[in-house]
Coordinates of C-alpha atoms in Angstrom, one line a residue:
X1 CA 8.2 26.3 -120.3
X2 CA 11.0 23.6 -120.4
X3 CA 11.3 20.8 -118.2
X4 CA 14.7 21.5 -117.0
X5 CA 13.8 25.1 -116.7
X6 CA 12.9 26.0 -112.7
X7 CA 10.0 27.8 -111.8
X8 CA 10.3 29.7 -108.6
X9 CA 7.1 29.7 -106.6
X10 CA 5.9 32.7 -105.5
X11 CA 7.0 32.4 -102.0
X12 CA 9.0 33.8 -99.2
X13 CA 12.9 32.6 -98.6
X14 CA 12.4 29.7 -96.3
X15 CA 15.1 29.8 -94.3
X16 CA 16.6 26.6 -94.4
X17 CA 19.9 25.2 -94.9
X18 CA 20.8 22.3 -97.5
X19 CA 24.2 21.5 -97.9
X20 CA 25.4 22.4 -101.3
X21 CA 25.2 20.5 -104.3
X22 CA 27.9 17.8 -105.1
X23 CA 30.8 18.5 -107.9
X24 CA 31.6 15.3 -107.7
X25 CA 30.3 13.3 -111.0
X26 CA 28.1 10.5 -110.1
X27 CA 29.0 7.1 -110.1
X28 CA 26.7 4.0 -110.9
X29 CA 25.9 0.8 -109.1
X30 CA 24.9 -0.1 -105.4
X31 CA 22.2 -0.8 -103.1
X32 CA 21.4 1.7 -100.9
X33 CA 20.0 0.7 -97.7
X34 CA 17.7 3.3 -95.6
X35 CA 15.8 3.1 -92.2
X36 CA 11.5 3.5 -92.4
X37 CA 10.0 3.5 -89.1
X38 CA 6.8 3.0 -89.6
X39 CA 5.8 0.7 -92.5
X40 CA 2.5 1.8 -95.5
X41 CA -0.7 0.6 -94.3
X42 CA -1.3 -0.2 -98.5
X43 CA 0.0 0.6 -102.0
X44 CA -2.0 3.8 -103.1
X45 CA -0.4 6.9 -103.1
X46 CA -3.6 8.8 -103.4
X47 CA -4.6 7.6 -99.7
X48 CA -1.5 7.7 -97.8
X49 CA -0.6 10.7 -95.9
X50 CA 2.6 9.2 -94.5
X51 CA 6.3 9.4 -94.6
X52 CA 6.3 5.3 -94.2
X53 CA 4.4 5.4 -97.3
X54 CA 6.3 7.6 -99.4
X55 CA 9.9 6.1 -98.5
X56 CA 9.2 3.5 -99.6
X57 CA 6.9 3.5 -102.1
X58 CA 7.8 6.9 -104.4
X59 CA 10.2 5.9 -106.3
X60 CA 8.1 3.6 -108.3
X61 CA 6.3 6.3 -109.2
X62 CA 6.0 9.9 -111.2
X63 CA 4.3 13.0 -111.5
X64 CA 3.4 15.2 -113.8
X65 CA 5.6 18.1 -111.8
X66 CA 8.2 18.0 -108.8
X67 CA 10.2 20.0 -106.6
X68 CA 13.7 20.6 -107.8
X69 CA 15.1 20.0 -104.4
X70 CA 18.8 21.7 -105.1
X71 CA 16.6 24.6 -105.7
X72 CA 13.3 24.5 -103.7
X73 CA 10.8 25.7 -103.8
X74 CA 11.4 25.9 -107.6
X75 CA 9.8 22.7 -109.5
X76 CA 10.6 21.1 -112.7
X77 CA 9.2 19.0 -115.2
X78 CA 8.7 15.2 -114.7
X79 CA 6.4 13.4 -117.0
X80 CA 5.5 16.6 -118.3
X81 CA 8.3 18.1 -120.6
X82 CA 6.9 21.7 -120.6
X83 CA 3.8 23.6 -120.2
X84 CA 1.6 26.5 -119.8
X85 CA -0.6 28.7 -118.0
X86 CA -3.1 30.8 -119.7
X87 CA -3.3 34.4 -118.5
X88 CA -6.9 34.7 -116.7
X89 CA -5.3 31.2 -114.8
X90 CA -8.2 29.2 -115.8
X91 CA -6.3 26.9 -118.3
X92 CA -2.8 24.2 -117.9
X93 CA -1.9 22.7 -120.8
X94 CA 1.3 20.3 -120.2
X95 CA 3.6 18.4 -123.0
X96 CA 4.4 15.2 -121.8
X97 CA 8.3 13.6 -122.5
X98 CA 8.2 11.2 -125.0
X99 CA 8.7 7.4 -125.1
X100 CA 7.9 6.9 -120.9
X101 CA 7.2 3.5 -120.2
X102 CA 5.2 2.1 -117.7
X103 CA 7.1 -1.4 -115.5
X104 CA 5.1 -3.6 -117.7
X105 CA 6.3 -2.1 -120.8
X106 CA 3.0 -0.2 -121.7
X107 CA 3.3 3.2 -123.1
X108 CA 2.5 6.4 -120.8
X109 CA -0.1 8.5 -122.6
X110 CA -2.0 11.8 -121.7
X111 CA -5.0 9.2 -121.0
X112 CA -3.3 7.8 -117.7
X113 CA -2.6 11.2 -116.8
X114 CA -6.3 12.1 -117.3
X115 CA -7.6 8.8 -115.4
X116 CA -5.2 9.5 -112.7
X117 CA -6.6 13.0 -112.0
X118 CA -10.1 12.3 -112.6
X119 CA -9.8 9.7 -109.8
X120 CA -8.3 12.5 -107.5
X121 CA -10.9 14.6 -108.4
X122 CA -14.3 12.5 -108.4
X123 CA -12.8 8.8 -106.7
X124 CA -15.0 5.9 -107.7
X125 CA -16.9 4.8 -104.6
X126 CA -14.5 2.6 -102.1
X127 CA -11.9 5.1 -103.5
X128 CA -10.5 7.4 -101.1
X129 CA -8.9 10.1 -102.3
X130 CA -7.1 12.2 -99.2
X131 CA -6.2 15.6 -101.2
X132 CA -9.6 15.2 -103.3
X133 CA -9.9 19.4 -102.5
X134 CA -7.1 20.3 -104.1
X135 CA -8.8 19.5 -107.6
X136 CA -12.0 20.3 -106.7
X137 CA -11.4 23.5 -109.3
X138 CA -10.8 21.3 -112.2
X139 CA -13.7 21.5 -114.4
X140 CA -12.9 19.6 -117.3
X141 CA -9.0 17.4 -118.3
X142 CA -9.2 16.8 -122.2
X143 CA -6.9 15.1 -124.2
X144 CA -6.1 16.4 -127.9
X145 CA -3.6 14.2 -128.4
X146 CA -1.4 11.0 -127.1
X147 CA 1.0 13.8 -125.1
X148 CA -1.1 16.4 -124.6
X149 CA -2.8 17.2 -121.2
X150 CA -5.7 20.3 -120.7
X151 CA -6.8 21.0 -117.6
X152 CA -9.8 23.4 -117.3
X153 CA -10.5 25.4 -114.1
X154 CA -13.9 26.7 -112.7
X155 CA -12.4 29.6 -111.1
X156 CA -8.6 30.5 -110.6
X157 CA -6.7 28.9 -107.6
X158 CA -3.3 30.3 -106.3
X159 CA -2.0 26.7 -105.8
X160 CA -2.6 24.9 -108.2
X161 CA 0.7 24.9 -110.5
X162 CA 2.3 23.4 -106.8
X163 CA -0.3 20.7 -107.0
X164 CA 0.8 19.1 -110.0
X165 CA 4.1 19.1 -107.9
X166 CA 2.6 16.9 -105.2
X167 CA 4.4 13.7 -104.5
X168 CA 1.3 12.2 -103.9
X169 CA 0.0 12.4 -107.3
X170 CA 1.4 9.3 -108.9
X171 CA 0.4 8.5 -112.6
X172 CA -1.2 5.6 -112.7
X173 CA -2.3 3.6 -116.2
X174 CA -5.5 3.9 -117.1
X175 CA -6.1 0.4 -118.2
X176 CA -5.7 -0.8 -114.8
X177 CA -7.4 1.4 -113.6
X178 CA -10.9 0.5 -115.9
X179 CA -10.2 -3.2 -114.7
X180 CA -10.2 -2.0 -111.1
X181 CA -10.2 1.3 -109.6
X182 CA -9.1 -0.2 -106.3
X183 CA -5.3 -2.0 -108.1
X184 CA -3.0 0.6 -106.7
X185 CA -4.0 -0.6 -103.5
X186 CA -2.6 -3.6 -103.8
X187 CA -0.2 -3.5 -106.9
X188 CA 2.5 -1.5 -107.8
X189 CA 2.9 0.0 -111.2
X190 CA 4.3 2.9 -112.7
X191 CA 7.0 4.4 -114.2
X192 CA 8.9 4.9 -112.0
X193 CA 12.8 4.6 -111.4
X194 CA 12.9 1.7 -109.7
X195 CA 10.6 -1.6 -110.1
X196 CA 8.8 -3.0 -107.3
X197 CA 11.1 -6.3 -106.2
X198 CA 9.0 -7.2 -102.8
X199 CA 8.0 -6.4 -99.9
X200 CA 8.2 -8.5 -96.7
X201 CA 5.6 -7.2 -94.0
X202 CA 7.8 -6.2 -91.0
X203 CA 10.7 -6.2 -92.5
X204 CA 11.3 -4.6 -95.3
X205 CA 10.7 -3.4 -99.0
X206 CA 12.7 -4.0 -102.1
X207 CA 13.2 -1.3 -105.5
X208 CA 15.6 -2.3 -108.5
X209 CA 16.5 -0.1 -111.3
X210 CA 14.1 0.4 -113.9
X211 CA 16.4 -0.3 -117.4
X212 CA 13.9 1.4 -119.8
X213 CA 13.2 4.6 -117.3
X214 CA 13.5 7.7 -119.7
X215 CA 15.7 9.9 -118.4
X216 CA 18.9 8.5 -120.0
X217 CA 21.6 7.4 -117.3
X218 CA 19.4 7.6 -114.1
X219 CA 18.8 6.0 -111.8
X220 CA 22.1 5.6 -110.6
X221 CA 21.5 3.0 -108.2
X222 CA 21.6 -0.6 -108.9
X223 CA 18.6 -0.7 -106.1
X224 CA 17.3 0.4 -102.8
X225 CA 16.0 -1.7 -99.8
X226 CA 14.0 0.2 -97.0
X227 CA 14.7 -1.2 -93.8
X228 CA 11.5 -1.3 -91.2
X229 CA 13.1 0.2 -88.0
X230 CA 13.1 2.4 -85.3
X231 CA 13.1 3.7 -82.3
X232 CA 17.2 3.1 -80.4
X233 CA 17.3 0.2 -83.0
X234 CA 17.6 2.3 -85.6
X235 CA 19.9 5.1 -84.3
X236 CA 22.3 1.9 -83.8
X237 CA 22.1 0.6 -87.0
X238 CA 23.0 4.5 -88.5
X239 CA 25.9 4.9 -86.3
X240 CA 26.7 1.2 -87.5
X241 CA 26.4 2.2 -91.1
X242 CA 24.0 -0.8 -91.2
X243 CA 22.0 1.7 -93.5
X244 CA 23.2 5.2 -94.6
X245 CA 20.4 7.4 -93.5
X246 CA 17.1 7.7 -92.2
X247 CA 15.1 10.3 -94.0
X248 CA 12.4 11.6 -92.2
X249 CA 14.0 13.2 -89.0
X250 CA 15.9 12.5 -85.8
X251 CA 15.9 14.2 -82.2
X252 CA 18.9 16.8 -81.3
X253 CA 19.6 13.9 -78.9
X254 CA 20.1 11.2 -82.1
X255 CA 21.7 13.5 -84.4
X256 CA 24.6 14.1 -81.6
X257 CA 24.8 10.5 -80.4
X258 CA 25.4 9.2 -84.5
X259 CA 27.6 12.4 -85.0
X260 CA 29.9 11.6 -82.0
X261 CA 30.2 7.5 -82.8
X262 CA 30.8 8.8 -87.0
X263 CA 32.5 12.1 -87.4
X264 CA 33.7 13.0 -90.3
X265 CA 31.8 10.0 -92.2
X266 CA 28.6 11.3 -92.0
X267 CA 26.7 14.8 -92.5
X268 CA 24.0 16.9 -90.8
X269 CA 21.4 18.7 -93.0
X270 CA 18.9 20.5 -91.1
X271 CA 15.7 22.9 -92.1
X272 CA 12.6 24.5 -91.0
X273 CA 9.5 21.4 -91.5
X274 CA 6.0 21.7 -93.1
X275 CA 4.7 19.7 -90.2
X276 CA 2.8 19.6 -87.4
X277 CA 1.4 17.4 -84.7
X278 CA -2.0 18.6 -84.1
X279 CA -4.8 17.5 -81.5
X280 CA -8.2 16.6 -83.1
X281 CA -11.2 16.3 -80.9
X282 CA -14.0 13.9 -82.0
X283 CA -16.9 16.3 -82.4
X284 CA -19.5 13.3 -82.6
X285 CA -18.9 12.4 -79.5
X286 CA -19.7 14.0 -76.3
X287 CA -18.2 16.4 -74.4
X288 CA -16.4 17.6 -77.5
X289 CA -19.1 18.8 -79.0
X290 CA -19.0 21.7 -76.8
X291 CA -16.6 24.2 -78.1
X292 CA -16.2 25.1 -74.6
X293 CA -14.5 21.8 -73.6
X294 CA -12.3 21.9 -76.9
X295 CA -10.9 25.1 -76.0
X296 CA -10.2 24.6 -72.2
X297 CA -8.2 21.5 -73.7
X298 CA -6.2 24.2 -76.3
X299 CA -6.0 27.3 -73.1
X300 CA -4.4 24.4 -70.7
X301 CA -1.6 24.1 -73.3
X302 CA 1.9 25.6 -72.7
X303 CA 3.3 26.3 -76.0
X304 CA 6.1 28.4 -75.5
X305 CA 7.0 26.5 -72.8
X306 CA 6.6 23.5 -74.1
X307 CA 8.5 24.6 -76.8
X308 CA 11.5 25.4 -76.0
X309 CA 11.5 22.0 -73.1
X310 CA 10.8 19.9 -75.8
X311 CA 13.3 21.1 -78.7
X312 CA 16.2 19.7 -76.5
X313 CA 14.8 16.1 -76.6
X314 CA 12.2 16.2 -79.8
X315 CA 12.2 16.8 -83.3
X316 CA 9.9 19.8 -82.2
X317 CA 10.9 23.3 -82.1
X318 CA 8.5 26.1 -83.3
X319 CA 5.6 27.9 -82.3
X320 CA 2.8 28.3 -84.7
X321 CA -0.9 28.6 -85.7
X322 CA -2.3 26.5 -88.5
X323 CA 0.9 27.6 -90.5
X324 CA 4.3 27.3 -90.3
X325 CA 5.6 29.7 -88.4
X326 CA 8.3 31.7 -90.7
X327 CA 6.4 31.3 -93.7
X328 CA 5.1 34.4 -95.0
X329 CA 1.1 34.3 -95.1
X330 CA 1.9 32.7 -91.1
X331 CA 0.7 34.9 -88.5
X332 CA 3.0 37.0 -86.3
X333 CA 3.8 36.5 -83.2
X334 CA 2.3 39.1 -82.2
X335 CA -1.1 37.8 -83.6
X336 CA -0.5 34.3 -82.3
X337 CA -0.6 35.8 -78.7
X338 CA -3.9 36.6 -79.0
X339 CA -5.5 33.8 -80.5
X340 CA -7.3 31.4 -77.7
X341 CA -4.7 28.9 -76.8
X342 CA -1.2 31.0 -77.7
X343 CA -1.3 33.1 -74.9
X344 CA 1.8 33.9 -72.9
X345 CA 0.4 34.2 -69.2
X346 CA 0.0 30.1 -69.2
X347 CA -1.7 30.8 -65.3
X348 CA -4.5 32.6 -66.8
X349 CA -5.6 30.8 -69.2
X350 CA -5.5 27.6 -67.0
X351 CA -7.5 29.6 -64.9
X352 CA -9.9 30.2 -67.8
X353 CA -9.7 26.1 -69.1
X354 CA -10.8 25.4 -65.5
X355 CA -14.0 27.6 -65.7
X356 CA -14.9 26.7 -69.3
X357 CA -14.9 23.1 -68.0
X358 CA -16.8 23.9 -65.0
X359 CA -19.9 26.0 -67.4
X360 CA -19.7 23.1 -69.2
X361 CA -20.0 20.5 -66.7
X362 CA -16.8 18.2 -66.7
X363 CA -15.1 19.6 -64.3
X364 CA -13.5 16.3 -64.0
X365 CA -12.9 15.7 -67.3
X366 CA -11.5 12.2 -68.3
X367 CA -10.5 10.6 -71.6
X368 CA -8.0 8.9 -74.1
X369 CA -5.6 10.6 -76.1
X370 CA -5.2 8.2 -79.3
X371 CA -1.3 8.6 -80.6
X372 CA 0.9 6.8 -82.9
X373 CA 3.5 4.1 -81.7
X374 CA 6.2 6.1 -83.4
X375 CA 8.4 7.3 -80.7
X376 CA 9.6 10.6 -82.4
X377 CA 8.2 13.0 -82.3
X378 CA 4.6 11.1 -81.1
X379 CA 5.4 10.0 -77.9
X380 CA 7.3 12.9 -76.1
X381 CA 4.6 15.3 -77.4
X382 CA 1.5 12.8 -76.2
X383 CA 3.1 12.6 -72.6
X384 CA 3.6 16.9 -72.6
X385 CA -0.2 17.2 -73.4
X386 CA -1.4 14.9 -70.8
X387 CA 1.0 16.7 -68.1
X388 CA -0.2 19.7 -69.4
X389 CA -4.3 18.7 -68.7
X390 CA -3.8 17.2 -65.4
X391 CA -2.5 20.9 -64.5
X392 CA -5.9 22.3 -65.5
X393 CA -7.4 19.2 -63.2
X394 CA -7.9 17.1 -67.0
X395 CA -7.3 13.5 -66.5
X396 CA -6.0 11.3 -69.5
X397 CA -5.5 7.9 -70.6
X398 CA -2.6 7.6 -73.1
X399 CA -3.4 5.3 -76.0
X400 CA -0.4 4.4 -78.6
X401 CA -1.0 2.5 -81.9
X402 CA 0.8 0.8 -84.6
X403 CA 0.4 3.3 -87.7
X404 CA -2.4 1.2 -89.8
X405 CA -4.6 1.0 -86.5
X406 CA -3.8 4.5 -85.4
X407 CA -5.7 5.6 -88.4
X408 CA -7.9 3.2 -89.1
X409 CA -9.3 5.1 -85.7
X410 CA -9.6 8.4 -87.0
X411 CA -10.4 7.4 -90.5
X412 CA -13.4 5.3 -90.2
X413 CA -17.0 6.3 -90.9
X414 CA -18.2 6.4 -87.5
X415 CA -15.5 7.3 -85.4
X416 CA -14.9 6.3 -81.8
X417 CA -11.6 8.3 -80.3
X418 CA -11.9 10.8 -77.9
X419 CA -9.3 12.9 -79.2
X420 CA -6.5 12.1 -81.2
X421 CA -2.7 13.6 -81.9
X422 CA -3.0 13.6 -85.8
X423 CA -0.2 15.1 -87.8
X424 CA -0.7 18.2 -90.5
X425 CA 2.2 17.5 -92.6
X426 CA 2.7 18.7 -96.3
X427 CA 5.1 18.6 -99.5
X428 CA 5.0 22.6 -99.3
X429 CA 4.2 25.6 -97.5
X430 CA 0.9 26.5 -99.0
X431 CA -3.0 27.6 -97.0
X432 CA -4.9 25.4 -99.5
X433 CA -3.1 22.6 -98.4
X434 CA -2.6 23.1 -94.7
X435 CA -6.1 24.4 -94.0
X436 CA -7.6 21.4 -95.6
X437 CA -7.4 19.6 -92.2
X438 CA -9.9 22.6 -91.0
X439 CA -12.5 22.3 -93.8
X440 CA -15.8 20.7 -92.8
X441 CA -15.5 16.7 -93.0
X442 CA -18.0 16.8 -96.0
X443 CA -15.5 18.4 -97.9
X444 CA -11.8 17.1 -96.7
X445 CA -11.3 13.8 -96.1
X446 CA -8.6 14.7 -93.7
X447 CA -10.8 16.0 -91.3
X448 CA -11.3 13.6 -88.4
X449 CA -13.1 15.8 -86.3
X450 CA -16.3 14.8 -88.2
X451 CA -17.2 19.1 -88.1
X452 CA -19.4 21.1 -90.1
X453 CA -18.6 24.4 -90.2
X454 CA -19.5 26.6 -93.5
X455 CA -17.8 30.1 -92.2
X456 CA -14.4 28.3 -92.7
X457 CA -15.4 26.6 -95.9
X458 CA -16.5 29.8 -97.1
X459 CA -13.5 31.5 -96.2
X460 CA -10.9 29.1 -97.4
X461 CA -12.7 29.5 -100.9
X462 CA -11.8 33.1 -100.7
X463 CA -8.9 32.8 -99.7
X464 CA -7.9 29.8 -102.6
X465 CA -8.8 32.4 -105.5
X466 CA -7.1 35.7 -104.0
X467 CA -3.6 36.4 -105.8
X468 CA -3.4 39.9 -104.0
X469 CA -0.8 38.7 -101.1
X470 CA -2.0 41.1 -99.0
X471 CA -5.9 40.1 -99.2
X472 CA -5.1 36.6 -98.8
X473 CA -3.4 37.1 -96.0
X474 CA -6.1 38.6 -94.4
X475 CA -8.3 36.1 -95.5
X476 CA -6.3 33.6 -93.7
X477 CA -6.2 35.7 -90.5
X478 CA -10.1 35.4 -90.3
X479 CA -9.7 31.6 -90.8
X480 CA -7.2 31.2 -88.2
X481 CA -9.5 33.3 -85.8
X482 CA -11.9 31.3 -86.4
X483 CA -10.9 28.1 -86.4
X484 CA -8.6 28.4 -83.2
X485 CA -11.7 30.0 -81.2
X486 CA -14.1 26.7 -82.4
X487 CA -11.2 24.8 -81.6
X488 CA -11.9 21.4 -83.7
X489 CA -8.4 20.8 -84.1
X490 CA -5.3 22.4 -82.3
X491 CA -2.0 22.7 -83.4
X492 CA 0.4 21.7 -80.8
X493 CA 4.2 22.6 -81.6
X494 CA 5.7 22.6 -85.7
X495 CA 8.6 20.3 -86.5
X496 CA 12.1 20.6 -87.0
X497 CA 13.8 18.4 -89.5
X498 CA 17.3 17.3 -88.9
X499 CA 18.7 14.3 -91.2
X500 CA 22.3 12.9 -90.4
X501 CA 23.8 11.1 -93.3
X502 CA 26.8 9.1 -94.1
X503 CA 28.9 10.9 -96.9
X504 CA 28.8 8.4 -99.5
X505 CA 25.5 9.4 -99.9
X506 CA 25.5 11.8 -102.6
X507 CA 22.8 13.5 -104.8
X508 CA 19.9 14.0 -102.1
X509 CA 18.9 17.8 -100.6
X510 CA 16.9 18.3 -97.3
X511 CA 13.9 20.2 -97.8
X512 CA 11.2 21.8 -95.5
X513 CA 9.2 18.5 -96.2
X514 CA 9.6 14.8 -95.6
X515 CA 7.7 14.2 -98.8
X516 CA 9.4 15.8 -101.2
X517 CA 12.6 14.4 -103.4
X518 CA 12.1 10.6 -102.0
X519 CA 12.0 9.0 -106.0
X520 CA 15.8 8.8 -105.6
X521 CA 16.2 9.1 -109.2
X522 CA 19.4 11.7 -108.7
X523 CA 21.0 10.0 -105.4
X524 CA 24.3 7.8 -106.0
X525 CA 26.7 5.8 -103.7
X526 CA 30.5 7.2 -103.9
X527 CA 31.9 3.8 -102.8

């Protein structure tokens, strides 16, 4: 298959609208300057989970595969110029381009691809890597040659091609990593379209064209600087034009105060969001290691209320299990209803929140919620949970931390939070990624809850090798049952993405993810 040649995933239309591609030829030269707010907690790419990361960051970097955003979900080639998939799905074999040069002038080879995913795959110790499950059905990566990648599977998995789309999966050189498995953490170098030019804690981080980047003519940008900012600060300096977009997301509220002050010099792009804010429960600690106490917390929840309340002031809008609700292997409505937690008669199941609480003996239940210091959409969805457990008689302390301490709490070895809002965000809609945050913590290090729980592990490895639509879906039904009912983590309310931009910005497409199309190789400045 050739690089430039899409391949369509096989999923359902998602529904959400991108403003259509520029005729306009692209012009070279310029800076362009974008809010962050939130800032990466370090350099490696296979640790991060967040946008602040990614922003800045990605476009230092490539994959082996990425979304074509002007098409999505189809991907394309990056570093890989074409590849295959054998028949019984057990085999990838990917051609990599030419000629691609690391920042340092080294030469890529199918050796640094290899390193890269055999630390995904089996990280060294004081390693972490978050999406280590996805590979966890690579058997064997072999090299035949200098631009030749094999990967061998144990057992075919239905998202794997997608995986070597993930924007987390940056190539790193192998030499380095020999040296020291821990430099990405610390260093940044790839290959990249822009080179690493500073970063100045607090402030904000620096990307200048990469001359000897192989796709002939790109970047078309001179540079980029990410601008740490947020909250009314930031919606000021957009309306300003003091930077030219911010690309994560803003509140219906934002979106029409910039739009009013900017009119016809700027544009809205909105779309459905892989994302959710979720509630995880530290199962360690007590009372949450009482399912009962867990799922009075999830019953006490309004969703539907809460739903549509908090879509007039929030980037939240939907109503959804543990996946996105729209997306083809999600569950109905319908379904939803019946799951503990999604009911519609929010009285009653108070009512029953109160009584679990009571058999479990906290009827005065009283903790603190850890949440992030970013204001959308973290803080209007922390104080809606806490109004909605002191109606159920639930008493809680609200807790907001800058992003490196807020999870440092949830990712250290032993654990202290009560409960925490985490966020279940992805580069695509796809059950082995979003049920990840569900496996047993042995097996995902994306689990906070510290759980165990083999009847989900087993059933998300059914579900991971099913091609038959129909039988997954199922599958997944079981999981959600499940899952939902033990109540380790609870989804709140999913995401809706809205990104205003001024028009000179040209060459970027919105997409159901935050993490996707960030390496700004294709954006340009009309100025």
């Amino acid at each position: 298959m050739n690089r430039h040649l899409a391949l369509l995933l096989g999923a359902a239309a998602l529904g959400f609208a991108a403003a259509a591609p520029a005729a306009d030829t692209p012009k070279s030269g310029g800076v362009l300057k974008f809010a962050v707010s939130a800032e990466p907690p370090n350099y490696d790419c296979h640790a991060q989970t967040s946008f602040a990361f990614i922003h800045p960051v990605r476009p230092h970097y490539n994959t082996l595969l990425k979304f074509d955003t002007a098409k999505y979900p189809a991907i394309k080639g990056d570093l890989a110029e074409s590849w295959t998939v054998a028949k019984d799905g057990l085999t990838y074999t990917f051609r990599l381009v030419k000629g691609v040069q690391f920042h340092d002038g080294s030469t890529l080879s199918s050796e640094d691809v290899k390193a890269t995913y055999e630390r995904l795959r089996n990280p060294p110790k004081g390693v972490l890597s978050i999406r280590q499950a996805s590979y966890a059905d690579i058997a064997s990566i072999e090299t035949p040659d200098p631009l030749t990648v094999v990967f061998r599977l144990k057992k075919p998995n239905a998202a794997m091609l997608a995986n070597f789309a993930s924007p987390w999966d940056c190539v790193y050189s192998a030499g380095k990593l020999k040296q020291d498995p821990r430099f990405p953490e610390r260093n940044i170098l790839g290959t990249g379209p822009f080179t690493f030019a500073g970063h100045v804690a607090g402030s904000h981080w620096t990307g200048r064209r990469f001359e000897h980047y192989f796709e002939k003519g790109k970047p078309y940008l001179a540079g980029y600087l990410a601008i740490f900012i947020s909250g009314a600060p930031m919606v000021n300096a957009l309306a300003a034009g003091e930077v030219l977009v911010e690309f994560r997301g803003h509140s219906p509220a934002d979106r029409d105060r910039v739009m009013k002050t900017l009119g016809q010099k700027a544009t809205v792009q909105e779309s459905p969001w892989v994302c959710s804010l979720v509630v995880t429960f530290n199962t360690k600690k007590k009372p949450f290691d009482d399912r009962r106490v867990r799922q009075a917390l999830s019953l006490a929840i309004d969703r539907w209320g809460g739903a549509q309340a908090l879509s007039r002031v929030a980037l939240v809008r939907h109503v959804g299990g543990i996946l996105r609700p729209g997306y083809d292997l999600a569950a109905s409505e319908k379904e939803l209803a019946g799951y503990p937690g999604f009911s519609k008669d929010i009285t009653a199941a108070r009512a029953e929140a109160r009584k679990l609480l009571k058999e479990a003996g906290v009827p005065n239940l009283a903790f603190t919620l850890t949440n992030r210091n970013v204001a959308m959409p973290y803080t209007p969805v922390g104080v809606f949970l806490i109004d909605q457990w002191r109606q159920a008689g639930v008493n809680v302390k609200h807790e907001q931390l800058e992003t490196r301490l807020y999870l440092a709490a949830q990712q250290r070895d032993n654990p202290t939070f009560d409960a925490a809002l985490d966020f279940n965000c992805d580069f695509m809609d796809e059950p082995n990624l979003q049920l990840q945050k569900y496996l047993s913590n042995d097996r995902s290090s994306i689990n906070y809850a510290q759980q165990t729980d083999r009847v989900l592990d087993d059933l998300f490895d059914r579900q991971s090798g099913e091609l038959d639509r129909k039988k997954r879906y199922a599958l997944l039904r079981e999981f959600e049952k499940r899952a939902l009912e033990q109540a380790y983590t609870i989804p709140t309310i999913w995401w809706h993405r809205i990104v205003v931009l001024h028009r000179q910005l040209k060459g970027w497409h919105i997409t159901p993810s935050h993490y996707v199309g960030q390496d700004l190789a294709d954006v340009w400045l009309d100025q």
